[in-house]
CSV table of C-alpha atoms in Angstrom, one decimal:
chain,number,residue,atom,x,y,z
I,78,UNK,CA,-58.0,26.7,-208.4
I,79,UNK,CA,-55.0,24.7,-208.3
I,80,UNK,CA,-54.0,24.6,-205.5
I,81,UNK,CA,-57.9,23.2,-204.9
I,82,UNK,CA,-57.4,20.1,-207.3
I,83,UNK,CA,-54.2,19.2,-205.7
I,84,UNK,CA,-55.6,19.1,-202.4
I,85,UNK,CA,-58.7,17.0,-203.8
I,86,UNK,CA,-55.7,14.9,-205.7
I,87,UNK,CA,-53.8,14.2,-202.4
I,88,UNK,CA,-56.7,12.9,-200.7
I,89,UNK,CA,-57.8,10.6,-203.0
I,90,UNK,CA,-54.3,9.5,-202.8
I,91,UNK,CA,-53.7,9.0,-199.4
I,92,UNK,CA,-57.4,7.4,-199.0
I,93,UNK,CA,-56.4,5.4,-201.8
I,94,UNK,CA,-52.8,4.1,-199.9
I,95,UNK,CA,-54.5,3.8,-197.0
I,96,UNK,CA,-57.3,1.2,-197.9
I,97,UNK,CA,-54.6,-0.7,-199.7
I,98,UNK,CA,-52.7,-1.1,-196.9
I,99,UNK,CA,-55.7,-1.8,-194.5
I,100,UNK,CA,-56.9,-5.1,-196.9
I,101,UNK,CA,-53.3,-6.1,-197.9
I,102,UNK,CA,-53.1,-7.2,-194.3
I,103,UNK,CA,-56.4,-8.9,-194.0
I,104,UNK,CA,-58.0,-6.2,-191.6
I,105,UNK,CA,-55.4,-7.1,-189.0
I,106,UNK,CA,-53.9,-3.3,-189.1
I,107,UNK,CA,-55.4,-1.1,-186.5
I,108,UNK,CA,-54.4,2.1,-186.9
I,109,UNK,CA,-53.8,4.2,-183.2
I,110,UNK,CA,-53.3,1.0,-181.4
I,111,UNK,CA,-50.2,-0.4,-179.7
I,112,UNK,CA,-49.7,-4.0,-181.8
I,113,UNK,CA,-49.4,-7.3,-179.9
I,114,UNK,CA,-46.2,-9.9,-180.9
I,115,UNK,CA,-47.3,-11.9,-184.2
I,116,UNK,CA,-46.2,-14.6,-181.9
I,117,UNK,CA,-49.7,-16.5,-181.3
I,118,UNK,CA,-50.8,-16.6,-177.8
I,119,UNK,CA,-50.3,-19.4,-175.9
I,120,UNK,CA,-54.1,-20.0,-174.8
I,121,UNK,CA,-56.0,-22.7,-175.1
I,122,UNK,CA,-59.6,-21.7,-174.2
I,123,UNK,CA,-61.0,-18.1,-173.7
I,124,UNK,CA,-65.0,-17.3,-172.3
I,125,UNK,CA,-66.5,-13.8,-173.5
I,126,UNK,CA,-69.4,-12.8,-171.7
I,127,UNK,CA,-71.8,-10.6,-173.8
I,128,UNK,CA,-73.3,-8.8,-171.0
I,129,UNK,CA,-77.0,-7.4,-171.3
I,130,UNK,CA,-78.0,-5.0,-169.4
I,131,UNK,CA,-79.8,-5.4,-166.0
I,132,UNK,CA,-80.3,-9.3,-166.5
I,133,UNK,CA,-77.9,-10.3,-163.5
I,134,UNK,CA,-74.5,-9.1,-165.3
I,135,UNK,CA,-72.8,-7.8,-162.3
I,136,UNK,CA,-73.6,-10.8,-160.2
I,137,UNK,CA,-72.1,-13.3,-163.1
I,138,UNK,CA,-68.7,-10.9,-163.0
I,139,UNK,CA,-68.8,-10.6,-159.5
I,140,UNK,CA,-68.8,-14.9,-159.6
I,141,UNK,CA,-65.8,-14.9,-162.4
I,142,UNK,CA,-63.9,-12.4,-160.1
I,143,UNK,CA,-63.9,-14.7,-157.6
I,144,UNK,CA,-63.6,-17.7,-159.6
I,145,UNK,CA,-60.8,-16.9,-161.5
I,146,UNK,CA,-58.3,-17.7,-158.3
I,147,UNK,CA,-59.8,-20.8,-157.6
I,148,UNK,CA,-59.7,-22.1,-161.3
I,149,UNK,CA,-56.5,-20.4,-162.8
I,150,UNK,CA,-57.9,-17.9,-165.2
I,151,UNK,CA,-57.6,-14.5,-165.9
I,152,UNK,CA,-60.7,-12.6,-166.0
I,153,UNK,CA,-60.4,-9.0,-167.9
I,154,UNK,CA,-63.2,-6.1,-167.5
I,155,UNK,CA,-63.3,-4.9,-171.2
I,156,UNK,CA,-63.5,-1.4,-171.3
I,157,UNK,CA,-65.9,1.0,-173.6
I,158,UNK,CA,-69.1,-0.9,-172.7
I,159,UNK,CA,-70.8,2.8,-173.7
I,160,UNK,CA,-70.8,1.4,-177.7
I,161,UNK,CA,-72.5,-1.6,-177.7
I,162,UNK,CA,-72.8,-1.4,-182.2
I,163,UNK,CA,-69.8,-1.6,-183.5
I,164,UNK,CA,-69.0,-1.1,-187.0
I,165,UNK,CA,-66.3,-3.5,-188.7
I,166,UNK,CA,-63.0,-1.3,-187.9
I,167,UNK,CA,-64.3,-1.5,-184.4
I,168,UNK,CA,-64.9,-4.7,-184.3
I,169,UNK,CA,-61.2,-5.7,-185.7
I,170,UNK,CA,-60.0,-3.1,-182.3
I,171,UNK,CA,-62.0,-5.6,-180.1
I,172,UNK,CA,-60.3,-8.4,-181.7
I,173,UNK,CA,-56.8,-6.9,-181.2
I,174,UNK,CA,-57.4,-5.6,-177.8
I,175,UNK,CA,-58.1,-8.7,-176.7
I,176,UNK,CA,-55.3,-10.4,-178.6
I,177,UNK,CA,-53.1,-7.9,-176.5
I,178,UNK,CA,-54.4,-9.6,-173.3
I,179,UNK,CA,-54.1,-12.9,-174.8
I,180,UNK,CA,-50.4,-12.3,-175.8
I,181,UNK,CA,-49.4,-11.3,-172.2
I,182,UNK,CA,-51.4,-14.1,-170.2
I,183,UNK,CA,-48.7,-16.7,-170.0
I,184,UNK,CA,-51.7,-19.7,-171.5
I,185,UNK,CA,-53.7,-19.0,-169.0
I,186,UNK,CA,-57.3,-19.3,-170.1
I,187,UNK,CA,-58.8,-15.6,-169.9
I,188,UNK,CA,-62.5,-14.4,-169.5
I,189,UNK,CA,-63.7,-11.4,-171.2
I,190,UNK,CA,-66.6,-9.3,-170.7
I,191,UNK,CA,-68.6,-5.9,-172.3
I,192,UNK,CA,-72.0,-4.6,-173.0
I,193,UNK,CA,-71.5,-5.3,-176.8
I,194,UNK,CA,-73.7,-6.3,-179.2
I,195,UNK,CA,-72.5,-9.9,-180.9
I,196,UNK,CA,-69.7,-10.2,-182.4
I,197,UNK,CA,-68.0,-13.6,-184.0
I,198,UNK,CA,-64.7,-13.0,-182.2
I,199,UNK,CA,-63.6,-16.9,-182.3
I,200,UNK,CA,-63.5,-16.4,-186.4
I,201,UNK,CA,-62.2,-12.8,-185.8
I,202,UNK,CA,-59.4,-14.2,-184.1
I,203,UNK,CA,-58.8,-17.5,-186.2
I,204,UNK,CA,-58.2,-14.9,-189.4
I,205,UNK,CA,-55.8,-12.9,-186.8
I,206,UNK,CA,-53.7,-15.8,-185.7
I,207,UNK,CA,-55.0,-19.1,-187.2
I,208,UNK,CA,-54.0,-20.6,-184.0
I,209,UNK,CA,-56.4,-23.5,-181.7
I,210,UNK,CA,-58.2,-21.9,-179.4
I,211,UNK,CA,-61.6,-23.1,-177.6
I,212,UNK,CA,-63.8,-19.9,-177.5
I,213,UNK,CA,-66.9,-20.3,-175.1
I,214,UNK,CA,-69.6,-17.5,-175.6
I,215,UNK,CA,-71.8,-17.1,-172.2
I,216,UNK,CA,-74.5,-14.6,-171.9
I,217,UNK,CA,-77.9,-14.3,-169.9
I,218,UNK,CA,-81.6,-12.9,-170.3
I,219,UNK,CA,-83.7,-11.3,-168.2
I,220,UNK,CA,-87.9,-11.5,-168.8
I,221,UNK,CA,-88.5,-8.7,-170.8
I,222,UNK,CA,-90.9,-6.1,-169.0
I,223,UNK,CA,-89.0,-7.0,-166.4
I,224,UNK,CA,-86.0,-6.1,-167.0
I,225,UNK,CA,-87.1,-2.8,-168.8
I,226,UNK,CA,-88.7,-2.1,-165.7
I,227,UNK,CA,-85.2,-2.4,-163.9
I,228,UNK,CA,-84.1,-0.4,-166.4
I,229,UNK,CA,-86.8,2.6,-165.8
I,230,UNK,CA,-85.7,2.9,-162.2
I,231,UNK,CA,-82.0,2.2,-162.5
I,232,UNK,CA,-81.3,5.3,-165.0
I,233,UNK,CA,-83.5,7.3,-162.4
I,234,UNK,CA,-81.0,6.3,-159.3
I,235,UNK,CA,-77.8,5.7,-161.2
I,236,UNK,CA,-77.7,8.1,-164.7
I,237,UNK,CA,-75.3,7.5,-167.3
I,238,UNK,CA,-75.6,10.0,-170.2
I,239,UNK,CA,-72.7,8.6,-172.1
I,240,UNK,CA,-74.0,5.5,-173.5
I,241,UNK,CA,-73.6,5.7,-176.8
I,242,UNK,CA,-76.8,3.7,-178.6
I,243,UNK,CA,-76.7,3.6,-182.1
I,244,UNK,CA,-77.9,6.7,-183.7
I,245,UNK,CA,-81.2,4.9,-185.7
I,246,UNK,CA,-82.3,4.1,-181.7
I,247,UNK,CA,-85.5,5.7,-181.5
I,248,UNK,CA,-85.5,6.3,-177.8
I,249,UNK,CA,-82.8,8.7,-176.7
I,250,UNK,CA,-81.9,8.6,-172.8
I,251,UNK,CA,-83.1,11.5,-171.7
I,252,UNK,CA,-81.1,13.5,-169.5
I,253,UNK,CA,-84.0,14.8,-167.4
I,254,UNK,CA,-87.0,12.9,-165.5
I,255,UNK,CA,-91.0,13.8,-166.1
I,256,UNK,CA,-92.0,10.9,-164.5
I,257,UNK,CA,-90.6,8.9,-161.4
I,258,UNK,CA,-93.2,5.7,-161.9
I,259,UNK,CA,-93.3,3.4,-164.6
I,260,UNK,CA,-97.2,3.7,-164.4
I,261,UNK,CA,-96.9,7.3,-165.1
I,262,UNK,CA,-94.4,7.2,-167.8
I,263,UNK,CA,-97.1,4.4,-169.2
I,264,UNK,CA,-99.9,6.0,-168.8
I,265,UNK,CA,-98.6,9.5,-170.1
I,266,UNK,CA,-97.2,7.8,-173.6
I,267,UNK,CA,-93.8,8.9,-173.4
I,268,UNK,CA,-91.3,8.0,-175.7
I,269,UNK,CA,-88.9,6.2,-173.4
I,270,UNK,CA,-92.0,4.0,-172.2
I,271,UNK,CA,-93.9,3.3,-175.5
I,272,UNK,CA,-92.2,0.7,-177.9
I,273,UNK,CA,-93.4,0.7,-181.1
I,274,UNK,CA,-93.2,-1.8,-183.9
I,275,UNK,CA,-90.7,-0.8,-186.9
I,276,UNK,CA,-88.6,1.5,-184.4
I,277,UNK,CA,-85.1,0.7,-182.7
I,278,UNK,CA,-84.4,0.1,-179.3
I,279,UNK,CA,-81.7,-1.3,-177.2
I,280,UNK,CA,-83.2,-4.3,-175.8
I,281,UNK,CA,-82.2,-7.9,-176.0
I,282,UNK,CA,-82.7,-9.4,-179.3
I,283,UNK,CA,-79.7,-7.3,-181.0
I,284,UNK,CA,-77.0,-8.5,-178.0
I,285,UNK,CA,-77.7,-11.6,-179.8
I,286,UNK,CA,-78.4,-10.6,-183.6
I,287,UNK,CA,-75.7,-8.8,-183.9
I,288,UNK,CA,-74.8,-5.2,-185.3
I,289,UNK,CA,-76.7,-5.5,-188.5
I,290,UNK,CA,-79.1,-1.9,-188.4
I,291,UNK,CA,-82.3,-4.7,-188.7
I,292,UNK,CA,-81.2,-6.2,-185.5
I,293,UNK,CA,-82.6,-3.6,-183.0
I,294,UNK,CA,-85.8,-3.0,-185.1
I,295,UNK,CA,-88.7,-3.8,-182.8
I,296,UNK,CA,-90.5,-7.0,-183.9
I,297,UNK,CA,-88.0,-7.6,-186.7
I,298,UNK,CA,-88.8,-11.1,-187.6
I,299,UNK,CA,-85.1,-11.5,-189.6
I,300,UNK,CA,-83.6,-10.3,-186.1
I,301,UNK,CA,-85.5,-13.1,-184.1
I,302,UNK,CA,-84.4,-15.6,-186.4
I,303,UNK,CA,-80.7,-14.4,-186.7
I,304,UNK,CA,-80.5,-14.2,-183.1
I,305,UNK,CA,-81.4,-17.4,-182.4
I,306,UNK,CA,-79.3,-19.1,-185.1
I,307,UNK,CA,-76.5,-17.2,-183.1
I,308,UNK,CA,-77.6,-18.8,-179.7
I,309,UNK,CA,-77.8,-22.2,-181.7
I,310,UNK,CA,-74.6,-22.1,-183.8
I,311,UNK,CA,-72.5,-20.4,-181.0
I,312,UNK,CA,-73.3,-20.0,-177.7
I,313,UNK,CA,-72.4,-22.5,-175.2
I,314,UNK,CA,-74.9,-20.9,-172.4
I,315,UNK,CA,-77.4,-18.6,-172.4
I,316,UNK,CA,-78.7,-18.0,-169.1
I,317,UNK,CA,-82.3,-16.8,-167.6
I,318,UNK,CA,-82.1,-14.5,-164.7
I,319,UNK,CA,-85.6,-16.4,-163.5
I,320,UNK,CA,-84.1,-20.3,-164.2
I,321,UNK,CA,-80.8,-18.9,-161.5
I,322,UNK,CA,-79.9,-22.5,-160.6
I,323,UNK,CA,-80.3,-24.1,-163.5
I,324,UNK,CA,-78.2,-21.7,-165.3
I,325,UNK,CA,-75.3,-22.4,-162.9
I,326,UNK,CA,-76.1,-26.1,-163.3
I,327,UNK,CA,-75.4,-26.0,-166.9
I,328,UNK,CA,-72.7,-23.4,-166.9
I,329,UNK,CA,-71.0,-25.2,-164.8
I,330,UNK,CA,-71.8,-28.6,-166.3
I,331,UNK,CA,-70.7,-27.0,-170.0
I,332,UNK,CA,-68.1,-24.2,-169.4
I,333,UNK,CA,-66.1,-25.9,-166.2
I,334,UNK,CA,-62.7,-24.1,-166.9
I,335,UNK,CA,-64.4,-21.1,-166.0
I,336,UNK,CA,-67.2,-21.7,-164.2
I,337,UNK,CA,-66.3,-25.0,-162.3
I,338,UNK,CA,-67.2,-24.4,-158.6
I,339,UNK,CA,-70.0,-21.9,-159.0
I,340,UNK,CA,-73.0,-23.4,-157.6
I,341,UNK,CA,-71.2,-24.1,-154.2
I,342,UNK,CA,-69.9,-20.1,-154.5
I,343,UNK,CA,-73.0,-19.0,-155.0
I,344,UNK,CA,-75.0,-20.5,-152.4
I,345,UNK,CA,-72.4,-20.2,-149.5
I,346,UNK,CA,-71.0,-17.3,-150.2
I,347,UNK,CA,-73.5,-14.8,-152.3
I,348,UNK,CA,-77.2,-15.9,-151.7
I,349,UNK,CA,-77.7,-15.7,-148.1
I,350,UNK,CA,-74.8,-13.0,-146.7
I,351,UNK,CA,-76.1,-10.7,-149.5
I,352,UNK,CA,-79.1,-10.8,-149.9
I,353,UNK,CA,-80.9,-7.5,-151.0
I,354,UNK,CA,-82.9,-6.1,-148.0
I,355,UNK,CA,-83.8,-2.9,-149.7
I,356,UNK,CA,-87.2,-2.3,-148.8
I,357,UNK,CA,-87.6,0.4,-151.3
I,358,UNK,CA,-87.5,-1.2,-154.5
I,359,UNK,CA,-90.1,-0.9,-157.0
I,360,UNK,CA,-92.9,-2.7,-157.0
I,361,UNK,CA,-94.1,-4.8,-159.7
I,362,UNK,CA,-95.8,-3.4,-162.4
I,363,UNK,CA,-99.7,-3.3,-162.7
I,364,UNK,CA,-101.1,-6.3,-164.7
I,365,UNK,CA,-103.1,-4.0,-167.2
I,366,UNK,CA,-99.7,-2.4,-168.1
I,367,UNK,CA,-97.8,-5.4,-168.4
I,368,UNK,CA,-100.3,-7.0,-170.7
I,369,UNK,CA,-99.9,-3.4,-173.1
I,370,UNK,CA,-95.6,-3.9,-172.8
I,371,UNK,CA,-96.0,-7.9,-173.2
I,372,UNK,CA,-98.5,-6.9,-176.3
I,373,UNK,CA,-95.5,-4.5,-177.8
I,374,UNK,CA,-92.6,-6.6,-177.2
I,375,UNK,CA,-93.9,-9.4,-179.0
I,376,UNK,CA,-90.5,-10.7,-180.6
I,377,UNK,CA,-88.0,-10.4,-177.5
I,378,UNK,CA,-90.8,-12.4,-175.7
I,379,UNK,CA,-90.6,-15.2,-178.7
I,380,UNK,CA,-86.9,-15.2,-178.4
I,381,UNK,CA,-87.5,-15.2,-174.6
I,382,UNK,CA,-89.3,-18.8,-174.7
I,383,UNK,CA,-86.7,-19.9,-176.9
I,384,UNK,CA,-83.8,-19.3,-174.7
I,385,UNK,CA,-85.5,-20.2,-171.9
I,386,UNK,CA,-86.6,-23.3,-173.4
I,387,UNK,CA,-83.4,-24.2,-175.0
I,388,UNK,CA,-82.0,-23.8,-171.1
I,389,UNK,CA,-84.3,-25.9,-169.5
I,390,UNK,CA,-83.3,-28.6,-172.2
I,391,UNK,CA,-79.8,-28.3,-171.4
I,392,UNK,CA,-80.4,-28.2,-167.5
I,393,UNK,CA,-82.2,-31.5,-167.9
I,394,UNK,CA,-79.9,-33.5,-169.9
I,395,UNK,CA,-77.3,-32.7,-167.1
I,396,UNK,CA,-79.4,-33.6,-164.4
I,397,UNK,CA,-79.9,-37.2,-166.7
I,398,UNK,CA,-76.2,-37.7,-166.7
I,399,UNK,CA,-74.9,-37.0,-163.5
């Protein structure tokens, strides 16, 4: 019995040292990962893309890859894009990961991109080092049935059963295939095809909310609004996969450290050499369906206009003073 209520003793103890040490440091000790110099690094401007799935992401990274000799910036693929909700401890990892990268970029600016769900990293990183840095947030949007129609087929051609959603998702990736059309899976009711109000799913809104557990509740009306106070308050550019050029326009126009050439790269060199000749891609969805998913997904297509909106705006105002 003893020997019980010292074991119980010595982990309230060590729990106890433990989370004193964590918060005497501010949350900058990471336990398990290699520290950076305290020296703050010598950059003067970082971009993180928040990438969202199947709105054009690879395309955008495949133009920063390039990009990055031609305007003297380091671009860094991060990894773990599997967790896309990160709890606070994980969030403070991000942070010092890419305070690592920082530290070792000789002032170079750096661009940084994951599948993540937003994160404030600018104030993350101003508690971490206190130091001036210009931090330009960039991300992109797809329409909605759209994309989740990209989605449909690309898990069918390209499975990834490690993604890691967080575990109040409703809709678990399934690790086998009923149905091989969209129409079927619609038609049929299937989980991964039905989205229902009140339930959580990984689709746009929370890569803009944030990890709060309300953020990927379908139709969550204190999701829409918190995402689009984070577009408002700290994103530079949100891009629409349907508005291409004007989302090059303004990127370039607004974020030209990083993206400064890109409309002249994307036009010679990626439009026409690589263009996609598949012939087998799906077709579009049957306008009786689309109205049922356009009906469910309500909010995302609110926050949709917004973004889109807010784009066009931006696009214009460019086009006014050049």
């Amino acid at each position: 019995m003893m020997t019980k209520k010292w074991m119980v003793f010595l982990t309230i103890l060590v729990s106890l040292v433990l989370g004193w040490h964590y918060y005497s440091c501010s949350g900058s000790c990471v336990f398990g990962l290699s520290h950076h110099s305290d020296k703050p690094p010598n950059v003067k401007e970082v971009l993180f893309f928040f990438r969202v799935p199947k709105t054009g992401s690879e395309m955008t990274v495949l133009l920063l890859q390039w990009l990055q000799g031609v305007n003297s910036f380091h671009h860094i693929r991060l990894q773990n894009t599997v967790n896309r909700r990160l709890d606070t401890f994980e969030q403070v990892n991000l942070r010092e990961e890419i305070l690592g990268v920082l530290s070792a970029s000789e002032g170079l600016p750096v661009a940084f991109d994951r599948h993540v769900y937003f994160t404030d990293l600018e104030r993350l990183l101003y508690q971490r080092t206190s130091a001036a840095m210009k931090v330009n947030y960039f991300s992109s949007l797809r329409d909605p049935v759209d994309r989740i129609v990209s989605q449909f087929y690309y898990r069918r051609a390209t499975p990834r059963p490690n993604i890691k959603l967080p575990p109040h998702v409703s809709t678990r990736i399934p690790t086998s295939y009923k149905f091989q059309t969209m129409e079927e899976c619609l038609e049929a009711a299937e989980p991964e095809c039905s989205f229902v109000t009140g339930q959580h799913y990984d689709l746009q809104i929370p890569y803009f909310c944030g990890h709060d557990e309300h953020c990927t509740q379908l139709n969550n009306a204190r999701a829409l609004e918190q995402a689009k106070t984070n577009v408002e308050l700290h994103f530079r550019v949100v891009g629409v996969l349907e508005q291409l050029n004007c989302t090059l326009h303004v990127a370039e126009q607004r974020i030209a450290t990083f993206f400064g050439g890109v409309q002249k790269l994307y036009f010679k060199e990626l439009l026409e050499p690589r263009k996609n000749k598949n012939q087998g891609r799906p077709k579009q969805l049957r306008e009786d369906l689309q109205m049922v998913l356009r009906k469910n997904l309500t909010m995302e297509y609110m926050f949709y206009s917004f973004v889109k909106r807010r784009l066009l705006e931006q696009c214009g105002e460019n086009q006014t003073k050049n």
